[in-house]
Coordinates of C-alpha atoms in Angstrom, one line a residue:
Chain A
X1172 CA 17.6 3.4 24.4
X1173 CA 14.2 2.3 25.0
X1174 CA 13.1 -0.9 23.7
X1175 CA 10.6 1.0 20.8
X1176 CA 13.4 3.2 20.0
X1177 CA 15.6 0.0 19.2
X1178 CA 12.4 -1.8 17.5
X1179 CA 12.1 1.5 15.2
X1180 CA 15.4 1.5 14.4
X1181 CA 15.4 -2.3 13.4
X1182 CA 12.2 -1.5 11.0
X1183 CA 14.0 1.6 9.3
X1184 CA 16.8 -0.2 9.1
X1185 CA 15.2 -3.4 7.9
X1186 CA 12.9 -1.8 5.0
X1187 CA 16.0 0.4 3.8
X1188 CA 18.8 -2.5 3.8
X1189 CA 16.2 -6.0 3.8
X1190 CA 16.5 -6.1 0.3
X1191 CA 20.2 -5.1 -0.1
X1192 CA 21.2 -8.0 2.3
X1193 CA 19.0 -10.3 1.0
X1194 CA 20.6 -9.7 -2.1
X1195 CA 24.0 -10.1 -1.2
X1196 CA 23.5 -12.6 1.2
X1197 CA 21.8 -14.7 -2.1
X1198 CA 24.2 -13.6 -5.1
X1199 CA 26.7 -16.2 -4.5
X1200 CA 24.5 -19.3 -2.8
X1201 CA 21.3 -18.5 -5.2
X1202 CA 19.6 -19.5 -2.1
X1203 CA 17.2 -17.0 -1.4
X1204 CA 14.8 -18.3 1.2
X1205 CA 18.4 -19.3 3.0
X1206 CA 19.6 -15.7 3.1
X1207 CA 15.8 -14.2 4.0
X1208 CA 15.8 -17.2 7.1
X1209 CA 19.2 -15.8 8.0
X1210 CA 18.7 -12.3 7.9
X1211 CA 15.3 -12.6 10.1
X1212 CA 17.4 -14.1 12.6
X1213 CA 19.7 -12.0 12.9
X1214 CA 16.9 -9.2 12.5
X1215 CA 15.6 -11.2 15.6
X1216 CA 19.2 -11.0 17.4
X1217 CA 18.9 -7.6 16.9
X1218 CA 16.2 -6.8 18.1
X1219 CA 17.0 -8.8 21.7
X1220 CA 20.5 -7.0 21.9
X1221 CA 19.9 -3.0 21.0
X1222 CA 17.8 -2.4 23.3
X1223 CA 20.4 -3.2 26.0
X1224 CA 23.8 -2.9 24.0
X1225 CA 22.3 -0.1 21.9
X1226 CA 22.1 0.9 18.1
X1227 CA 25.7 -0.3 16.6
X1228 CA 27.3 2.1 14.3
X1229 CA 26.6 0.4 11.6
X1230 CA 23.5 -1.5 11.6
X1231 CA 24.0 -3.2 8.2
X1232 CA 27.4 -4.4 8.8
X1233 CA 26.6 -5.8 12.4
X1234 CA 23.2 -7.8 11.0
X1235 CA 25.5 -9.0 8.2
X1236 CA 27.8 -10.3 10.4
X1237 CA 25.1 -12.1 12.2
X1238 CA 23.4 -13.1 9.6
X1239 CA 26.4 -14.5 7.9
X1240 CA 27.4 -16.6 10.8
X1241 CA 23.8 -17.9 10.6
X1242 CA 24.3 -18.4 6.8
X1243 CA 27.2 -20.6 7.3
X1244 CA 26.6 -22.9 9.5
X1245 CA 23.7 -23.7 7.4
X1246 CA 25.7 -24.2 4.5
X1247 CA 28.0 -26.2 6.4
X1248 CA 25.7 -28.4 7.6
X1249 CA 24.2 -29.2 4.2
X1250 CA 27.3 -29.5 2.3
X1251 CA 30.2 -32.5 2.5
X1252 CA 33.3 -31.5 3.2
X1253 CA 35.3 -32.1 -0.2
X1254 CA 32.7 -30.5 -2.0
X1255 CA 31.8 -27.5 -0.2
X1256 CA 34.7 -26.6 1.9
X1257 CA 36.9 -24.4 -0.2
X1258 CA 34.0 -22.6 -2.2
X1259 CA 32.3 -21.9 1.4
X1260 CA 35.7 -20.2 2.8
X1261 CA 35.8 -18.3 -0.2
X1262 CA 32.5 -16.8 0.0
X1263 CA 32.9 -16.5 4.3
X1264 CA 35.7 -14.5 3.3
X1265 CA 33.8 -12.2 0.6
X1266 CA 30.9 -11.5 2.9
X1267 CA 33.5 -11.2 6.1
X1268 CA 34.9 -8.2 4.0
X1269 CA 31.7 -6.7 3.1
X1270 CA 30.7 -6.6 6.7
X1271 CA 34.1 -5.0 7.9
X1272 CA 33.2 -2.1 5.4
X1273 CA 29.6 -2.4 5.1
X1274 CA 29.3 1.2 4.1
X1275 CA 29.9 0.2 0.6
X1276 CA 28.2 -3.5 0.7
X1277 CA 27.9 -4.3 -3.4
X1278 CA 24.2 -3.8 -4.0
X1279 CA 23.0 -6.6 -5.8
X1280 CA 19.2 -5.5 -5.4
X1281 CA 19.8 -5.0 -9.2
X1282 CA 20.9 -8.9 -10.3
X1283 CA 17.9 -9.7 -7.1
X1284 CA 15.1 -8.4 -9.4
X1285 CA 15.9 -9.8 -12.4
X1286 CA 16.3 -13.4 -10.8
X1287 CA 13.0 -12.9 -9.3
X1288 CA 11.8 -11.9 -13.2
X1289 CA 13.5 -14.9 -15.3
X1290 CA 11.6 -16.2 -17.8
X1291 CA 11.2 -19.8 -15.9
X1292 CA 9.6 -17.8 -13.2
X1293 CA 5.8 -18.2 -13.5
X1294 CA 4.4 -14.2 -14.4
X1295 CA 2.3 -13.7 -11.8
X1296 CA 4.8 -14.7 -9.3
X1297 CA 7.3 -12.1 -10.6
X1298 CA 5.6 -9.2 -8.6
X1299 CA 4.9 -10.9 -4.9
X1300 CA 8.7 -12.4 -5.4
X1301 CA 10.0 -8.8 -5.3
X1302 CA 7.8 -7.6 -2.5
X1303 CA 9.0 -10.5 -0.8
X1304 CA 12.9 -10.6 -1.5
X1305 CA 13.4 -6.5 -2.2
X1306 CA 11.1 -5.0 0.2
X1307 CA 11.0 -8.1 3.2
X1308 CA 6.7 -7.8 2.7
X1309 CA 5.5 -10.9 4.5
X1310 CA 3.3 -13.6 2.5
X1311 CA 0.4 -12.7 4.3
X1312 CA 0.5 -8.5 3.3
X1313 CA 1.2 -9.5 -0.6
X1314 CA -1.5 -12.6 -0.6
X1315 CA -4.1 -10.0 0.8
X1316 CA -2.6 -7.5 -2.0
X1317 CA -3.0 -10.2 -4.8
X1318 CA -6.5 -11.7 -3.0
X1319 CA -4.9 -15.2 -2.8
X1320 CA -5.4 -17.2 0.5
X1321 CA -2.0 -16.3 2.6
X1322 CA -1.3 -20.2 2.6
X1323 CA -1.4 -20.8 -1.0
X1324 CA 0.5 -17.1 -1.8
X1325 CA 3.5 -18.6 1.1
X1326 CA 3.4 -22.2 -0.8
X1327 CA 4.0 -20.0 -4.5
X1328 CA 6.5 -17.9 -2.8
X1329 CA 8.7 -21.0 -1.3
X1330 CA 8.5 -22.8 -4.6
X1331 CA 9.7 -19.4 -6.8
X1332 CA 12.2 -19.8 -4.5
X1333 CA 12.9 -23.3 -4.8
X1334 CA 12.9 -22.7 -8.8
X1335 CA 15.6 -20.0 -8.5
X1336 CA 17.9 -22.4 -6.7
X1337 CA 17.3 -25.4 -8.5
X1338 CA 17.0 -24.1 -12.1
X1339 CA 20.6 -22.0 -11.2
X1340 CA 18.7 -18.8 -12.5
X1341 CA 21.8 -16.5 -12.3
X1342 CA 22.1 -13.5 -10.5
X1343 CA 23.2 -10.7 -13.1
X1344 CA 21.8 -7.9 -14.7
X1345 CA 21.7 -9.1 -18.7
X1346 CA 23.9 -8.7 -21.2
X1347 CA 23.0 -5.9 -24.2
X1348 CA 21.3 -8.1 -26.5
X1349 CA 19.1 -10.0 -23.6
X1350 CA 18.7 -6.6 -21.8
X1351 CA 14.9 -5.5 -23.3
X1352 CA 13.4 -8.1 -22.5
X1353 CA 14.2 -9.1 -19.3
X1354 CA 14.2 -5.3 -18.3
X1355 CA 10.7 -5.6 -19.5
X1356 CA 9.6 -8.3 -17.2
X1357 CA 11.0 -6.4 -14.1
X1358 CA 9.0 -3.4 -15.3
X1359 CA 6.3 -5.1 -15.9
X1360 CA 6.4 -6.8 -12.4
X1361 CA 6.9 -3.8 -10.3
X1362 CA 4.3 -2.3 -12.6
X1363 CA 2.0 -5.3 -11.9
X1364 CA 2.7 -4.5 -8.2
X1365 CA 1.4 -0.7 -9.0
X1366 CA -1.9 -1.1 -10.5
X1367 CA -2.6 -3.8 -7.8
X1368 CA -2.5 -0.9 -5.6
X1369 CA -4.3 1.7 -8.0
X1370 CA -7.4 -0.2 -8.6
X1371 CA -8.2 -1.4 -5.4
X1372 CA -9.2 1.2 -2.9
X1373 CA -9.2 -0.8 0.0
X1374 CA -6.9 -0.5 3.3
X1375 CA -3.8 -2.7 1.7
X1376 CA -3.8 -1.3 -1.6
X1377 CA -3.0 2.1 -1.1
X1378 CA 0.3 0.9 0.6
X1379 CA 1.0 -1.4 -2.4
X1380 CA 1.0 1.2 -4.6
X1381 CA 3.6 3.1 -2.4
X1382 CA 6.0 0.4 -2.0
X1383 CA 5.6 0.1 -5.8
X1384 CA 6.8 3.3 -6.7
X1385 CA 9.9 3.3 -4.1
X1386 CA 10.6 0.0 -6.5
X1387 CA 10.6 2.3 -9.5
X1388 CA 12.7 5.1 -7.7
X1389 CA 15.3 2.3 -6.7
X1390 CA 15.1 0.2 -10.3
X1391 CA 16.1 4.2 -11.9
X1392 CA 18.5 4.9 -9.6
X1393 CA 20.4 1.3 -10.2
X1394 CA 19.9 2.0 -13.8
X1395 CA 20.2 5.8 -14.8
X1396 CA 20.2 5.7 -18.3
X1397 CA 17.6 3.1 -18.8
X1398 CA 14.9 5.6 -20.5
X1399 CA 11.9 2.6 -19.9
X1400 CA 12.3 2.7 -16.0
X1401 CA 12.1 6.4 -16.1
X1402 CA 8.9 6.2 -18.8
X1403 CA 7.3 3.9 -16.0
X1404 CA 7.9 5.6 -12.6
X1405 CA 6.4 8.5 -14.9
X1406 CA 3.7 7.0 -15.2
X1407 CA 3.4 5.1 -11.5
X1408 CA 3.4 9.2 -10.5
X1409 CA 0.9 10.2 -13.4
X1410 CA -1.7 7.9 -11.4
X1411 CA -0.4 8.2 -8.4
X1412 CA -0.9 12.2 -8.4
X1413 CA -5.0 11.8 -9.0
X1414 CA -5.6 9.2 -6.7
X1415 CA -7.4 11.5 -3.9
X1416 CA -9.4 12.8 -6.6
X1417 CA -10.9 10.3 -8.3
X1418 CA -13.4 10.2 -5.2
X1419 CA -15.3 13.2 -4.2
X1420 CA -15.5 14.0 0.0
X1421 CA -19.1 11.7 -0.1
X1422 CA -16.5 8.8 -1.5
X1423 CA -18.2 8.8 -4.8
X1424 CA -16.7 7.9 -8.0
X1425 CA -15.6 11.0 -10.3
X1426 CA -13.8 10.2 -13.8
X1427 CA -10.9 12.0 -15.3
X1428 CA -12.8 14.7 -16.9
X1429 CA -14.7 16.1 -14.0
X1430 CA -11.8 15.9 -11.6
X1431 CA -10.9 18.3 -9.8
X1432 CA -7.6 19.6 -10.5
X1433 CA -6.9 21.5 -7.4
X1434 CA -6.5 17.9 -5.7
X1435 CA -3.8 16.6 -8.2
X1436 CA -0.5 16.3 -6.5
X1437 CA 2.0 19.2 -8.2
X1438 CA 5.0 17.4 -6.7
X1439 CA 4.3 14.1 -8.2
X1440 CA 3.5 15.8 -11.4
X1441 CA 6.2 17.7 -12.0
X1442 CA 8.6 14.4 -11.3
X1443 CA 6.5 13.1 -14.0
X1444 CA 6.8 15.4 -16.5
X1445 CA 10.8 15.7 -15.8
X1446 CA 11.1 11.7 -15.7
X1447 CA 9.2 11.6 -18.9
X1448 CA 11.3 14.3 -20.5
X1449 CA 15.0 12.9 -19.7
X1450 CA 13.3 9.4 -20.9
X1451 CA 12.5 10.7 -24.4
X1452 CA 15.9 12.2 -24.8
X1453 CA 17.2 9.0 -23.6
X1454 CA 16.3 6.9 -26.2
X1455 CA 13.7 5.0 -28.0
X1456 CA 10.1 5.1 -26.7
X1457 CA 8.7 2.1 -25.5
X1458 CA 5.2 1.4 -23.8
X1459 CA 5.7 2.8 -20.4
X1460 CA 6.9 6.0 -21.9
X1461 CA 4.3 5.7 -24.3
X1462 CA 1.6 5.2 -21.6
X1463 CA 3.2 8.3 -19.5
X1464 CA 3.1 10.7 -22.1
X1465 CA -1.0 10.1 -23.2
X1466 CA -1.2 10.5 -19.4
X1467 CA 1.0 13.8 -19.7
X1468 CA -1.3 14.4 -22.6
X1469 CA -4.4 14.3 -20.2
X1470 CA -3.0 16.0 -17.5
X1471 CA -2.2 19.6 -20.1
X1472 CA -5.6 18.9 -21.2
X1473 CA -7.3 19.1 -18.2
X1474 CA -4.8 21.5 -16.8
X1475 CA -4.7 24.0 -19.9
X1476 CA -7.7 23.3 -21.4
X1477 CA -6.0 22.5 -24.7
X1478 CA -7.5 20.1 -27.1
X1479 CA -4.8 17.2 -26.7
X1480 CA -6.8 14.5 -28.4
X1481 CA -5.6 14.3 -31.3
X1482 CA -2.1 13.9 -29.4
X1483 CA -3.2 11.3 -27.2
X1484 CA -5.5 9.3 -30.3
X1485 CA -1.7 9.0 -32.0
X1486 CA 0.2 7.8 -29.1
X1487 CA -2.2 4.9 -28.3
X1488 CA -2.2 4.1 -31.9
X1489 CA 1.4 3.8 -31.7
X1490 CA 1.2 2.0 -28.4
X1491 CA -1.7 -0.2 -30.7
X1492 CA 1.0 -1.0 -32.9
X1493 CA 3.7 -2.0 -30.6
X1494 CA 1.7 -3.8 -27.9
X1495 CA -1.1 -5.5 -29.8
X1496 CA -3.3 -5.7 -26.6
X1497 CA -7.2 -5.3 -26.6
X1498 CA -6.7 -2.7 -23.7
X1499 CA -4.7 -0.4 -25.7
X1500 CA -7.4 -0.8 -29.0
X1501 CA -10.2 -0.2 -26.3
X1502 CA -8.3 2.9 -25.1
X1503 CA -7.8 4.2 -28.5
X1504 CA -11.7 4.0 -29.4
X1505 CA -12.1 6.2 -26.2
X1506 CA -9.9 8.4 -27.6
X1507 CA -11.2 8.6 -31.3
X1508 CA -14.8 9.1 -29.8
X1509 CA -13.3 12.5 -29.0
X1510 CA -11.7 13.5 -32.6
X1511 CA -14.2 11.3 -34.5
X1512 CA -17.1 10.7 -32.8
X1513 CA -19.4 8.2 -30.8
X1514 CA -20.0 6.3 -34.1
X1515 CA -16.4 5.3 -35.2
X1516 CA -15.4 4.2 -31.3
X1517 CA -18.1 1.9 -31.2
X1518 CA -17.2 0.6 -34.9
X1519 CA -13.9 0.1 -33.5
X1520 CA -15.2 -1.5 -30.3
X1521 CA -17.4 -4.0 -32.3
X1522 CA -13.6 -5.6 -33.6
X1523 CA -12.9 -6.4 -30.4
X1524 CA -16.2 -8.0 -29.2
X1525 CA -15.2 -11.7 -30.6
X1526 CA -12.3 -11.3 -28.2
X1527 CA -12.9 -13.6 -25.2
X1528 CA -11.0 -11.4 -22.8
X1529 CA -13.0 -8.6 -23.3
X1530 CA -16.6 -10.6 -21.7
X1531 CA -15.4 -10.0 -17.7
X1532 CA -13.7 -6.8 -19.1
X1533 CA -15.4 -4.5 -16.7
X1534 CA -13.7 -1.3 -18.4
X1535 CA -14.8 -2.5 -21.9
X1536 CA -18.3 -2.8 -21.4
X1537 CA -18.5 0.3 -19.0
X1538 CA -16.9 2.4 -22.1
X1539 CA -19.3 0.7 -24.5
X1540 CA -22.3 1.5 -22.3
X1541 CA -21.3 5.3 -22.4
X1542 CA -20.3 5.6 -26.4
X1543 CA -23.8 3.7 -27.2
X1544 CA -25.6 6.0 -24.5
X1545 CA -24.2 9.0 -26.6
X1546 CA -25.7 7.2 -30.0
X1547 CA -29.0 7.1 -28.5
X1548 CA -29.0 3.1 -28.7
X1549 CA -29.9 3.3 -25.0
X1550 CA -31.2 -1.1 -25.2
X1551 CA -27.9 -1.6 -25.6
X1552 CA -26.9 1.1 -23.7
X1553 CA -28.7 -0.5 -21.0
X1554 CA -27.1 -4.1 -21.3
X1555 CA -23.9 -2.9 -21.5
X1556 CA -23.7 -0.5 -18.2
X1557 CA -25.6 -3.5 -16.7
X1558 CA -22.8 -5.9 -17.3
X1559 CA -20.6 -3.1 -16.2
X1560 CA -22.3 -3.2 -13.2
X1561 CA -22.4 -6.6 -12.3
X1562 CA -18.4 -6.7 -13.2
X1563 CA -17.5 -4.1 -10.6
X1564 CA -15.9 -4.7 -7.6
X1565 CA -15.6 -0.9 -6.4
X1566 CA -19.1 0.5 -4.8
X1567 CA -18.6 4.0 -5.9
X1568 CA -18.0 2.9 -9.8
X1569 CA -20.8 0.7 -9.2
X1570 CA -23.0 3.5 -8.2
X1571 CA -21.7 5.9 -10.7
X1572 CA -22.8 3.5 -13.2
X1573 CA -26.4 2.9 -12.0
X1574 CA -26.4 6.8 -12.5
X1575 CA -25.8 6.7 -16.0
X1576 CA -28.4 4.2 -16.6
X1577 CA -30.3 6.6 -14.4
X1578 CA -30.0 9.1 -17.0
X1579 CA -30.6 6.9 -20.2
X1580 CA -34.4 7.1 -18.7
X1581 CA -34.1 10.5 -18.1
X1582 CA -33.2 11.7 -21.4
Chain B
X164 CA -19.2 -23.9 -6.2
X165 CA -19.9 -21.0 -4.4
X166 CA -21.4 -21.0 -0.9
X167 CA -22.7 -18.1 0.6
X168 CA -23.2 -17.0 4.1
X169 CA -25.0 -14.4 4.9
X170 CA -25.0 -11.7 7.7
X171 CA -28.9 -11.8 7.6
X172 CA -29.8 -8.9 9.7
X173 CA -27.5 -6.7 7.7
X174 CA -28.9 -7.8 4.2
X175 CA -32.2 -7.4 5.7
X176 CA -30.9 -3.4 6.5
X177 CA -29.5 -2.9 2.8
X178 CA -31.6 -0.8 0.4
X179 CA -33.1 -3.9 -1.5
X180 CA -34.2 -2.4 -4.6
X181 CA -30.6 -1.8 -4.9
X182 CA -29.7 -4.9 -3.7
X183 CA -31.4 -7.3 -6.3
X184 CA -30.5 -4.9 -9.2
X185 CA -26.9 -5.4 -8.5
X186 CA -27.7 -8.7 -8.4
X187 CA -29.4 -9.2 -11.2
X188 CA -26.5 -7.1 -13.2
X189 CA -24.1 -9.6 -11.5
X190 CA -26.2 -12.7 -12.6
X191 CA -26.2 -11.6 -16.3
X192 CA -22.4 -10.3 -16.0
X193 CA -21.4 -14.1 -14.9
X194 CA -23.8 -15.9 -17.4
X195 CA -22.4 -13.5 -20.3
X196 CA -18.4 -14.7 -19.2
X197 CA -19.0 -18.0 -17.6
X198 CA -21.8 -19.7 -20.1
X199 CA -25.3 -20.7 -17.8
X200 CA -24.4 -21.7 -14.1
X201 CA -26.5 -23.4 -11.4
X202 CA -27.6 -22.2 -8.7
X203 CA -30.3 -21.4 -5.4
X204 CA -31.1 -18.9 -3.2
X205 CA -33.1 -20.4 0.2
X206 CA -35.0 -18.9 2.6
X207 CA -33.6 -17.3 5.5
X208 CA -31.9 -20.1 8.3
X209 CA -35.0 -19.4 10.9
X210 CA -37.3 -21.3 8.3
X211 CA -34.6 -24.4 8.7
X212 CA -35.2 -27.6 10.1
X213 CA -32.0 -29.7 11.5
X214 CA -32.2 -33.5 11.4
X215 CA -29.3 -35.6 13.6
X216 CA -29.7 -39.7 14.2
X217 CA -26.9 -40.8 16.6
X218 CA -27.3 -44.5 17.0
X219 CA -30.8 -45.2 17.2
X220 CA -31.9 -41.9 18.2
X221 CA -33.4 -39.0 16.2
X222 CA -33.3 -35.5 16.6
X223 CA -35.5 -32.9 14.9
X224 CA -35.1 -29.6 15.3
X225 CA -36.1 -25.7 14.8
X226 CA -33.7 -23.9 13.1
X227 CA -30.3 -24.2 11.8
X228 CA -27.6 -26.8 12.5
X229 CA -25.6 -24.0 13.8
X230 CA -26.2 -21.6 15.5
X231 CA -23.7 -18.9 13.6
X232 CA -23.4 -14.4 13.0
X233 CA -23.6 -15.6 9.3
X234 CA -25.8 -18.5 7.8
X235 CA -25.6 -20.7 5.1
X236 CA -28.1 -18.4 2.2
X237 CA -27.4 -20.2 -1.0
X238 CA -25.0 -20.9 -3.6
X239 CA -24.1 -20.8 -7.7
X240 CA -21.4 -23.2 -9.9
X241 CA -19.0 -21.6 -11.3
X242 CA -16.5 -23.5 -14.4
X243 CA -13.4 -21.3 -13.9
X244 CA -9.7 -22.7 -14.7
X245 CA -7.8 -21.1 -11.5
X246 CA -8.7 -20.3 -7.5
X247 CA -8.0 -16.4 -9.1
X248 CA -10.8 -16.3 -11.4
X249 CA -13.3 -17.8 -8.4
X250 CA -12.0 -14.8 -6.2
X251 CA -12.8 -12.9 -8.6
X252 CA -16.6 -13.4 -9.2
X253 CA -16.6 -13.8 -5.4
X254 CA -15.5 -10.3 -5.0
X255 CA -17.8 -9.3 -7.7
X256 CA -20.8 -11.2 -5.8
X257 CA -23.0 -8.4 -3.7
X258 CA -23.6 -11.2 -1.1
X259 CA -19.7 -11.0 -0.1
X260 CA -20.9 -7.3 0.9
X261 CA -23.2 -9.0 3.4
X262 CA -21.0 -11.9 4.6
X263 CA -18.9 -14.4 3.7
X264 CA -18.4 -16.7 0.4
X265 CA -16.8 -20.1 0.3
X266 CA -15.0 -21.4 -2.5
X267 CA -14.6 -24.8 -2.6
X268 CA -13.3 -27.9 -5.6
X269 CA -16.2 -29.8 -6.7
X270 CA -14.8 -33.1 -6.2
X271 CA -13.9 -35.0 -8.8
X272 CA -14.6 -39.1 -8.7
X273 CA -11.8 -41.1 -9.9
X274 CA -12.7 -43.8 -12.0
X275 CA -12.9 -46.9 -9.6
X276 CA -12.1 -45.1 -7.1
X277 CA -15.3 -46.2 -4.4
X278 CA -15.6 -49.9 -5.9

């Protein structure tokens, strides 16, 4: 074996098992930067030794072996012997047996991500934590995901880690009556990870996205009757399915409604649809299955031609009613522009102006730009798309916009 | 407080017109979120003069102090809570598309602190 045949085999094998040895490696110590430093060197080892000895049989047994030996004499070099000495044979022992019959190593990925989305974990660390611990991303991929210096994303990372040990944040998957919400914060992580991904159209984002919907996959397959996870893979593959056309082949920006639907992705789709169908027959609807089915609602529309916005008006004002969130009121005047008119969205848009969140809002003053252009109020037409301008970050939205205003002379 | 670098050849290439409207969008975008901010724009670094005085000797000279792809352009104050929200309005910035920005801490005396 060549030595890039032993180095591929070390990557496939490191993003499909990283996270399920982390994981196990973890569940018992709580020490998760211990198991990660333990698993790259044995990840290391490995890399030194299949090139000559070749590919073992087992990969994941043979870098749990290693990485257990590494794991140990950590521990037994931190801990006293009256303390530690009994409780660390016990747990050689565990993982010793694991590795001997490492086909069916207990995957704990499960118990992994909910550690990584306890409440006494700060929010926005939730997200890089599983890149990190799940999918073995290095600081310096998630910091330029996240745009946060690489320094200051390691320092957050080592100190989310620090607060797992520490705090003794356990590694389980909650009991029935803790179960929503702390499903809800995983969700909302890997989700968090997603839309990273989806607005940014750069070179790391794209990649994000990816990584955040083989999170989804995984997080349905460890829980198959959990109807949320499958609402928001659903939706993860809703987005996911336009991405290549929401720019046109001179990279300029084209919205929803003058996509074209040739370039939607029928695979993805139809996994969306099916997700979001076994999701409402699983239970009761909550936002991610929601937020799938307006996007299911948008896709028949523009794929049918049928007038779905009624449909989609009364899921957002359900979502309104569950969430409470200015986003969701801002996409619900969008909506009742189309069954009510211009005039009522931007009467429903004025509630929200107070709102301090809503002043670097890019998507709220862009969609108040276009409702007031409709009016014929094209002054404040004009200030709005302007601020809408000066919020963007993406080129081709920027220029779009500067077309719009284009037109308010126009016309 | 922001401080911009720019790649002055290839902001002197971009379509200006452009340029200064996205500019001006960005000004009034910040001002709306942010409340008023300071800030300058200079002219570009071959108009710069460089003073140095090393012991008792003087130096002036043409030009800028170093002599860097991208030069010191200008800069704005931002009041923002967290190092997110300043990457933010950097990104947002059209001078980032034409080099670099800085973010840096205005420094904060403590009391006594230089007595």
């Amino acid at each position: 074996m060549t030595r890039n045949e032993a180095v591929r085999t070390a990557e496939r094998v490191a993003r499909e098992s990283y996270g399920r040895l982390v994981a196990f490696l973890a569940a018992r110590t709580r020490d998760v930067a211990g198991a990660e430093d333990a698993l790259s060197e044995a990840f290391a080892s490995a890399l030194r030794m299949w090139p000559t000895d070749g590919v073992p049989d087992n990969p994941d047994a043979w870098l749990l072996t290693v990485a257990r030996r590494r794991q140990t004499d950590a521990l037994r070099r931190r801990q006293t012997r009256s303390t530690g000495e009994e409780h660390l044979q016990l747990m050689a022992e565990e993982i010793e047996d694991a590795a001997r019959s490492a086909a069916e190593i207990p995957d704990r990925r499960l118990a992994l991500m909910f550690a990584c989305a306890h409440p006494t974990i700060e929010r926005g660390m939730r997200a890089p934590l599983i890149l990190q611990t799940i999918l073995g991303l290095t600081a310096i991929d998630i910091a330029a995901a996240f745009l946060i210096p690489p320094a200051t994303m390691g320092q957050r990372l080592v100190r989310a880690k620090m607060r797992i040990k520490d705090a003794g944040i356990p590694f389980t998957v909650p009991e029935k009556e803790e179960l929503p919400e702390r499903l809800d914060a995983v969700l909302d992580a890997i989700y968090a990870a997603y839309t990273k991904g989806w607005n940014e159209v750069g070179d790391a984002a794209p990649e994000l996205a990816d990584e955040a919907i083989w999170l989804g996959r995984l997080l349905v397959s460890l829980m198959p009757s959990e109807p949320e996870a499958k609402g928001m893979l659903a939706l993860m593959l809703y987005a996911e399915a336009r991405r290549r056309a929401r720019r046109d082949i001179d990279g300029a920006y084209v919205p929803l409604d003058r996509q074209d639907t040739a370039v939607w992705d029928p695979e993805m789709l139809r996994s969306a649809e099916q997700l979001l169908r076994q999701a409402s027959a699983g239970g009761p609807s909550g936002r991610y299955q929601l937020e799938a089915a307006i996007q299911s609602a948008h896709t028949a529309r523009r794929m049918t031609g049928a007038d779905t916005w009624p449909a989609i008006l009364a899921l957002y004002t359900h979502l309104e009613r569950l969430t409470h969130s200015p986003v969701v009121t801002l996409n619900r005047a969008v909506a009742l522009a189309e069954t009510d008119g211009p005039e009522a969205a931007v009467a429903l848009l004025d509630t929200l102006a107070p709102d301090k969140r809503m002043e670097d809002y890019q998507p709220y003053w862009a969609a108040r730009g276009h409702l007031l252009a409709r009016l014929g109020r094209k002054d404040e037409a004009y200030a709005a798309l302007t601020l809408a301008i000066g919020l963007s970050t993406d080129g081709a939205v920027r220029h779009y916009l500067q077309g719009r205003i284009g037109q308010l002379a126009d016309g | 407080m922001m401080l911009i670098h720019h790649d002055e050849p290839a902001m002197a290439a971009a379509d200006q017109k452009q340029l200064w409207q996205d500019y001006a969008a960005f000004n009034e975008a910040l001002s709306k979120a942010t409340g008023a901010s300071s800030g300058e724009r200079l002219e570009p670094a071959k108009s710069a003069t460089t003073v140095r005085t090393a012991g008792e000797k003087t130096d002036v000279l043409d030009g800028p102090y170093a002599d860097t792809k991208e030069q010191f352009a200008g800069y704005f104050v931002i009041d923002v809570p967290t190092l997110e929200e300043a990457v933010a309005w950097a990104k947002r910035c059209p001078s980032s598309r034409f080099g670099s920005i800085e973010i840096r801490p205005l420094h904060v005396p403590q009391a006594g602190s230089w007595k």
